[in-house]
XYZ file of C-alpha atoms in Angstrom:
406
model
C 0.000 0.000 0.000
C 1.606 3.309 -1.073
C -0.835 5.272 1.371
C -1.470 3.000 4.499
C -3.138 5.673 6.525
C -4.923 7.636 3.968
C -2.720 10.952 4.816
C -2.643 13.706 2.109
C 0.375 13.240 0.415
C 2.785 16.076 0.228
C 2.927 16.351 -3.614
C -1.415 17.246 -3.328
C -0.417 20.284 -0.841
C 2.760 21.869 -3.296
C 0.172 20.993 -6.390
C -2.744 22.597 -4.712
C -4.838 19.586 -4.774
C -5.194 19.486 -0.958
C -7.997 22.435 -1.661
C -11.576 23.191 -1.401
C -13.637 22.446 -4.018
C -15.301 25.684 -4.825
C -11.372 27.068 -5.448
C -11.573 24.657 -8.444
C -14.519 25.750 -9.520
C -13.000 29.741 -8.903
C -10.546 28.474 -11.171
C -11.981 26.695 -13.799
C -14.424 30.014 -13.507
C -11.680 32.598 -14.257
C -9.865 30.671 -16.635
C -13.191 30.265 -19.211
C -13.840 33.990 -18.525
C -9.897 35.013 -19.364
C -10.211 36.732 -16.054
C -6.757 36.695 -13.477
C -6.525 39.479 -11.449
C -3.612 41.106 -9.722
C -5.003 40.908 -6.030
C -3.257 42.196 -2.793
C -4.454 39.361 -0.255
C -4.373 39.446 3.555
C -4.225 36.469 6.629
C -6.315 37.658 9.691
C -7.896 36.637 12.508
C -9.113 39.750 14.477
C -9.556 43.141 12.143
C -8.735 45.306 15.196
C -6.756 44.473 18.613
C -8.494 43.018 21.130
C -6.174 42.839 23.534
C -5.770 39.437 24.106
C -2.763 38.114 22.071
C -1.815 34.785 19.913
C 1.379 33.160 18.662
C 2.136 33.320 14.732
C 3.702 29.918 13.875
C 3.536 28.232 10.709
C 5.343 30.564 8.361
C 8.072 28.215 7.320
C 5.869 25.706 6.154
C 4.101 28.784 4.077
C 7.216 29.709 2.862
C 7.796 26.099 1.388
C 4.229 25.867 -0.296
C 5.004 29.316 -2.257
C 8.169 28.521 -3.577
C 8.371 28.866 -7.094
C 5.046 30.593 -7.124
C 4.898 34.279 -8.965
C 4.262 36.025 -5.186
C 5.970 38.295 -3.270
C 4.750 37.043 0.612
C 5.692 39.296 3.722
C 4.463 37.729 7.268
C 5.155 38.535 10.855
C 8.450 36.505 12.288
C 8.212 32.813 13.191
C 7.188 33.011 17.311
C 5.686 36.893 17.198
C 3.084 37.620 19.127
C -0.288 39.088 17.280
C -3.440 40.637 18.348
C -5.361 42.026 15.523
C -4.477 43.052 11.932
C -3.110 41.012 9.343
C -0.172 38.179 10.127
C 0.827 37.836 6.497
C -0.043 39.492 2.912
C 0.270 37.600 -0.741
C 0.561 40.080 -3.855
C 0.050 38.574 -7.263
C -1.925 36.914 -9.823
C -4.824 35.416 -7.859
C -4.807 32.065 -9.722
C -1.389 31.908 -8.970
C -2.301 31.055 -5.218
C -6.347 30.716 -5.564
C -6.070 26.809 -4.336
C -3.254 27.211 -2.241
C -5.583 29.133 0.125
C -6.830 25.807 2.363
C -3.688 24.693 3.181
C -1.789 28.460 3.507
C -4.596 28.172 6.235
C -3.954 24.927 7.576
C -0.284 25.589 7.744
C -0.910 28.701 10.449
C -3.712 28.262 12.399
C -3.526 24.636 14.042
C 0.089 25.460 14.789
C -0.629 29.149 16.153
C -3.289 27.238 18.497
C -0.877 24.825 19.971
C 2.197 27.477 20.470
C -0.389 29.990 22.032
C -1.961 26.946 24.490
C 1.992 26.011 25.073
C 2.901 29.499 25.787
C 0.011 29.382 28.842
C 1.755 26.420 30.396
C 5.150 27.929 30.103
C 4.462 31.082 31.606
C 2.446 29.204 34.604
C 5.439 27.686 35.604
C 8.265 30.030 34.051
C 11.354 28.396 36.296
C 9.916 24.781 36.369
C 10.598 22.196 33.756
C 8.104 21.499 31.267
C 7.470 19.064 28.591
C 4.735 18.296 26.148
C 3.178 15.040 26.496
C 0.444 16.021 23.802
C 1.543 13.609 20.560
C -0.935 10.355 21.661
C -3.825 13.455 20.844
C -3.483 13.924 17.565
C -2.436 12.122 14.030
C 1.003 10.782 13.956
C 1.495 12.890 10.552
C 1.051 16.213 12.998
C 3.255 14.752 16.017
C 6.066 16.739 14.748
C 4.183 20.372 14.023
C 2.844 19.790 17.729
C 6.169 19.366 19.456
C 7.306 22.485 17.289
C 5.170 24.673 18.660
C 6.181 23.070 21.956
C 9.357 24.063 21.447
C 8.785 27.769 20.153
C 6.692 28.781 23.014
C 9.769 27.581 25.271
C 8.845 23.698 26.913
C 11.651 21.901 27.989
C 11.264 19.034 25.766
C 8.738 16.762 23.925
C 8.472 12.714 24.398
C 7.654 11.270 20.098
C 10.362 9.612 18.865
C 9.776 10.275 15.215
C 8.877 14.268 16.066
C 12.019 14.155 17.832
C 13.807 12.467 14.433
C 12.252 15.347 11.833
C 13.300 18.323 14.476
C 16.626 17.128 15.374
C 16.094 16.640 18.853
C 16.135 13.949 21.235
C 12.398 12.882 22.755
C 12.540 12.051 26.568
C 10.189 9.825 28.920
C 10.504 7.263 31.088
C 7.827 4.588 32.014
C 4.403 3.912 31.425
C 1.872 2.193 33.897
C 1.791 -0.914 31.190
C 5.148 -1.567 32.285
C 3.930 -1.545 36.037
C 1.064 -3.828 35.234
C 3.668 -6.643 33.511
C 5.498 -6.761 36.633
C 2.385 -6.750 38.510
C 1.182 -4.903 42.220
C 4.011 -5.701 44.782
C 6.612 -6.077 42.491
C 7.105 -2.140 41.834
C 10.542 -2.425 42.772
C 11.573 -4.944 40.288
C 10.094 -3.012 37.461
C 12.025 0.009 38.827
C 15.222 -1.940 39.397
C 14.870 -3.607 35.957
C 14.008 -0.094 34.032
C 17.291 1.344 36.031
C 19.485 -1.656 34.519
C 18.211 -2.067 30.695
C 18.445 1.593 29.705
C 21.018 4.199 29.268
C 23.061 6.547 31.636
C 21.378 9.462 30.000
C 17.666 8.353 30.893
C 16.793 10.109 34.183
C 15.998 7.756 36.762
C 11.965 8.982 37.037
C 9.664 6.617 38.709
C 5.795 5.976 38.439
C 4.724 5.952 41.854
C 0.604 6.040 41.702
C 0.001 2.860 40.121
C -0.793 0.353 42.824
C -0.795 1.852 46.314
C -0.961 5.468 47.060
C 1.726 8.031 45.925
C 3.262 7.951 49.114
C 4.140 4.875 49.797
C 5.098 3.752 45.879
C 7.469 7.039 45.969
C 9.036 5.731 49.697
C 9.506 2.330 47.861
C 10.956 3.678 44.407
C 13.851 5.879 46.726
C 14.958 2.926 48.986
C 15.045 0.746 46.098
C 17.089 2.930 43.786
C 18.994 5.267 46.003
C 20.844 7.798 45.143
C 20.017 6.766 41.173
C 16.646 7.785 41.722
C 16.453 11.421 40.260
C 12.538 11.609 40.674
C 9.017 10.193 40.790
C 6.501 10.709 38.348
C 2.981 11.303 39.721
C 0.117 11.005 37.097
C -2.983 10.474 39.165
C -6.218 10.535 37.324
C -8.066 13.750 38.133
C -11.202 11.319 39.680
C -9.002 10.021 41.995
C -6.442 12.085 43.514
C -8.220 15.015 45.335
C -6.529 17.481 46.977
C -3.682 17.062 44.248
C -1.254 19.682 45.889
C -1.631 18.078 49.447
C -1.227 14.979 48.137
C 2.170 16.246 46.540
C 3.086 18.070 49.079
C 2.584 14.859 51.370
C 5.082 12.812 49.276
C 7.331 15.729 49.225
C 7.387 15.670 53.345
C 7.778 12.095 53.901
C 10.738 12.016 50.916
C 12.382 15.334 52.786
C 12.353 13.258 56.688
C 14.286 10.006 55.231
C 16.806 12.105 53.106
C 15.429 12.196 49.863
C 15.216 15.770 49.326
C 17.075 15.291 46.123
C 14.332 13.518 44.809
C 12.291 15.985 42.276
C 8.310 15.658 41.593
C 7.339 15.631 38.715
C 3.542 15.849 37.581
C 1.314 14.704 34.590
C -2.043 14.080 33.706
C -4.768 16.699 32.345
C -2.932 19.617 33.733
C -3.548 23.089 32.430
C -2.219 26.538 33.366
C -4.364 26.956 36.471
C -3.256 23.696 38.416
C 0.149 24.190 37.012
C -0.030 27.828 38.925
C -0.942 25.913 41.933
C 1.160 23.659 41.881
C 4.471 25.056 40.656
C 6.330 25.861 44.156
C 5.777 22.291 45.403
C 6.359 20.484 42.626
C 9.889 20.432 40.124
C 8.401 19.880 36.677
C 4.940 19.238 34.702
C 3.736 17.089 31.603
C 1.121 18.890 29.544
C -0.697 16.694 26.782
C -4.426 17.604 26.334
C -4.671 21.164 26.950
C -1.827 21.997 24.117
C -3.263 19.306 21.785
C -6.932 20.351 22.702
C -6.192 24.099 21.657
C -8.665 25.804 19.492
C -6.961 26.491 16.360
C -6.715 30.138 15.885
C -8.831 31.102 13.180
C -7.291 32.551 10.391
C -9.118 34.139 6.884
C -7.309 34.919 3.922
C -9.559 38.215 2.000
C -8.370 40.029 -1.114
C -8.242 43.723 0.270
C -6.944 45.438 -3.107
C -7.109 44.212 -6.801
C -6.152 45.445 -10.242
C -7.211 44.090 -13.679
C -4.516 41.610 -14.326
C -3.562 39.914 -17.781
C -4.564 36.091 -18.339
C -1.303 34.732 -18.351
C -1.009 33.445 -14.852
C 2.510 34.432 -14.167
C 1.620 38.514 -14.886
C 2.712 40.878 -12.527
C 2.098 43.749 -10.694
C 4.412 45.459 -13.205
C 2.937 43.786 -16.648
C -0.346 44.899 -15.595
C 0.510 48.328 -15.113
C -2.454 49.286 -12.824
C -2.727 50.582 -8.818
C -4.569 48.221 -7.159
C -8.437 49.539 -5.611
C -8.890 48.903 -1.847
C -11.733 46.140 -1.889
C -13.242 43.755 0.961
C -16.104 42.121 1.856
C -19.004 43.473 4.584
C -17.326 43.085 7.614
C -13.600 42.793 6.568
C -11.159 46.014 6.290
C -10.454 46.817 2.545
C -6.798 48.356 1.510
C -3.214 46.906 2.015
C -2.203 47.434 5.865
C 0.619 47.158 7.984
C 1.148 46.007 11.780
C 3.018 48.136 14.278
C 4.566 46.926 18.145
C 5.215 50.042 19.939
C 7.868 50.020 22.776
C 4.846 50.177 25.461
C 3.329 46.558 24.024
C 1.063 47.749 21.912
C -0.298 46.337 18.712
C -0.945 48.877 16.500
C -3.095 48.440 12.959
C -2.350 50.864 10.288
C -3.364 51.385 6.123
C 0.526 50.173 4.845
C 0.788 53.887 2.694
C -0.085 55.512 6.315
C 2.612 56.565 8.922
C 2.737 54.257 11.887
C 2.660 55.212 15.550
C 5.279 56.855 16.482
C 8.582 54.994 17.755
C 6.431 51.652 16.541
C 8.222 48.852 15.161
C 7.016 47.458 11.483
C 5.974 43.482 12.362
C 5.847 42.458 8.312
C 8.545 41.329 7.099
C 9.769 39.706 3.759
C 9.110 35.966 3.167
C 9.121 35.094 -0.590
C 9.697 37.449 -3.347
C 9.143 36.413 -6.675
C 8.953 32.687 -5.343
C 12.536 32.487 -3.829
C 12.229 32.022 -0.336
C 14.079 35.212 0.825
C 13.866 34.467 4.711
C 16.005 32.033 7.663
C 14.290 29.522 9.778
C 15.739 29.243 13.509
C 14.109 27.716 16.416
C 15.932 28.713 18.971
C 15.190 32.485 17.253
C 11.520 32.057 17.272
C 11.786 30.867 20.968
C 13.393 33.595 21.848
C 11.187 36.213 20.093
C 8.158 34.326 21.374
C 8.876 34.581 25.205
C 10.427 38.265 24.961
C 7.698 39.627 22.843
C 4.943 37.539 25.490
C 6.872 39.777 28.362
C 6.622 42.883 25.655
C 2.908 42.716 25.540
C 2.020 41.026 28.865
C 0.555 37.576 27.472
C -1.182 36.009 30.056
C -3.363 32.396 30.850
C -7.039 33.468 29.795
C -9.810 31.527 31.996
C -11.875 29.735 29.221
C -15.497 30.996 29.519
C -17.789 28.208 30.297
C -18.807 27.690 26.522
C -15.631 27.281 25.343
């Protein structure tokens, strides 16, 4: 089988196949009218600020689906922070790009989601570790652009092997309770001592301690049966059974503390989100965060034509062949002419027509991507991580308590 899992197959995004219909039909449309206008385009979520700010990820993979394509792209910097405006602006023949549109899409606002619902659990816990335990969530063929964002909002570290392989890092983990259930309830220790000798020196020494007895007494067991190789226990409690999760914690922590484990760190797992990670942080040393990264509404981006030109029909036209100034143009509700995003020094986010001034002392956010098709932009991760927690301390990015419809 050449397509075991019925996955879209790269070749149907760079072709455009992995569209929506009715672009087809837009096509097929303009082409039998010998229409192909030279449109100024625009990716949005919010027309104005709202104040409540989002993480723009996606861009390289953007920046991959254009190349070669007659369009001059600029888009806000891999890890910047956004509220309001437009995130990234296509010029160029509209057929050029027509059915690229659903996956230009796809490419940003999944991603965005997870590195904004990252970004939450970072800043709960700023000096703890904290690693994304999200991959089991979602379809192996996205493990990778979940651990990604992961990584750009500033986690510690990811556990999928294969997301790990495609981003050049190494996964982490330790044990699962279906290796405690083949050893079987009072034999903990061997499946400790046994996990200690079969794998490497660079594994932390982490054990499960909830999965037969209480946390307490599986974490005493795990530290006099590994010793001073035990770096830590892992509790991961499910939320109908554990209670009062920081006493409980707090508990173990005491009872390591009187019989000289102190060195022993606690780390925590299981549905966690920024609000028990706040409570949690000064008594515990690190968190695993799955479901409320991989659950993360995906932002939701729109891609509108905000200026347009009468174009020639030879697809690869440009703005120069055609000659023409473009007309501001939108739909009812949408912001027509080309427009440029501003961060002043104070945080602000600042929207602005692009042949305006901008505030004053504000900083341009657009920036070249493709020109022409030829990618014209560097990818860095450690850059985007960088600009993504500075720019969140910039603007003052903050958890946001889901309403109860969410």
């Amino acid at each position: 089988m050449s397509n075991p899992f019925g996955t879209v197959p790269s070749e149907a995004i760079l072709e455009g196949d992995a569209t929506d219909a009715y672009f087809e039909r837009t096509r097929a449309t303009l082409e039998h009218a010998g229409k192909n206008p030279h449109v100024v385009a625009e990716v949005t979520a919010d027309q104005f600020p709202t104040g409540e700010f989002e993480v723009f990820t996606g861009v390289k993979d953007v920046a991959t689906l254009f190349e070669g394509r007659a369009v001059d792209i600029d888009a806000l910097p891999d890890g910047q922070l956004f509220d309001g405006g437009p995130v990234l602006r296509i010029e160029g023949p509209y057929l050029e790009f027509a059915a690229l549109e659903t996956s230009l899409l796809g490419f940003l606002s999944q991603p965005s989601g997870f590195a904004t619902a990252a970004l939450e659990t970072r800043l709960a816990a700023p000096e703890s570790l904290v690693l994304s335990f999200g991959a089991r969530h979602v379809h192996p063929s996205i493990a990778a652009t979940v651990e990604r964002a992961a990584l750009l909002a500033g986690l510690d570290g990811f556990s999928h092997v294969a997301a790990g392989e495609i981003l050049g890092r190494e996964a982490g983990g330790t044990m699962p309770h279906a290796l405690m259930f083949c050893f079987g309830e009072g034999h903990q220790d061997e499946a400790w001592t046994a996990f200690d000798e079969a794998v490497g020196d660079d594994v932390p020494r982490i054990a499960l301690v909830d999965t037969f007895w209480d946390e307490k007494s599986e974490s005493l067991l795990a530290a006099e049966t590994l010793g001073d190789d035990l770096d830590g226990v892992r509790i991961d409690t499910t939320g109908s059974r554990r209670g009062d999760f920081r006493h409980i914690i707090r508990e173990v922590r005491w009872d390591l503390d009187a019989r000289g484990y102190d060195d022993v760190d606690i780390f925590c797992s299981g549905g966690l989100t920024p609000e028990t990670i706040r409570e949690l942080h000064d008594v515990a040393d690190g968190f695993g965060v799955g479901s409320h990264i991989t659950g993360a509404d995906s932002v939701d981006f729109s891609l509108d034509i905000v200026e347009i030109s009468e174009g020639s029909e030879d697809p690869s036209s440009s703005r120069t062949q055609s000659g023409e100034d473009g007309e501001p143009i939108s739909k009812r509700g949408k912001l027509s002419g080309v427009k440029d995003v501003y961060r002043t020094p104070d945080g602000g986010h600042h929207v602005t027509l692009a042949d305006r001034d901008g505030p004053a002392e504000g900083e341009s956010l657009l920036e070249p991507l493709v020109r022409d098709g030829e990618i014209v932009r560097e990818f860095d991760l450690e850059t985007a991580t960088e600009r993504c927690l500075a720019d969140a301390e910039a603007v003052g990015f903050d958890y946001k308590t889901p309403s109860p419809d969410r």
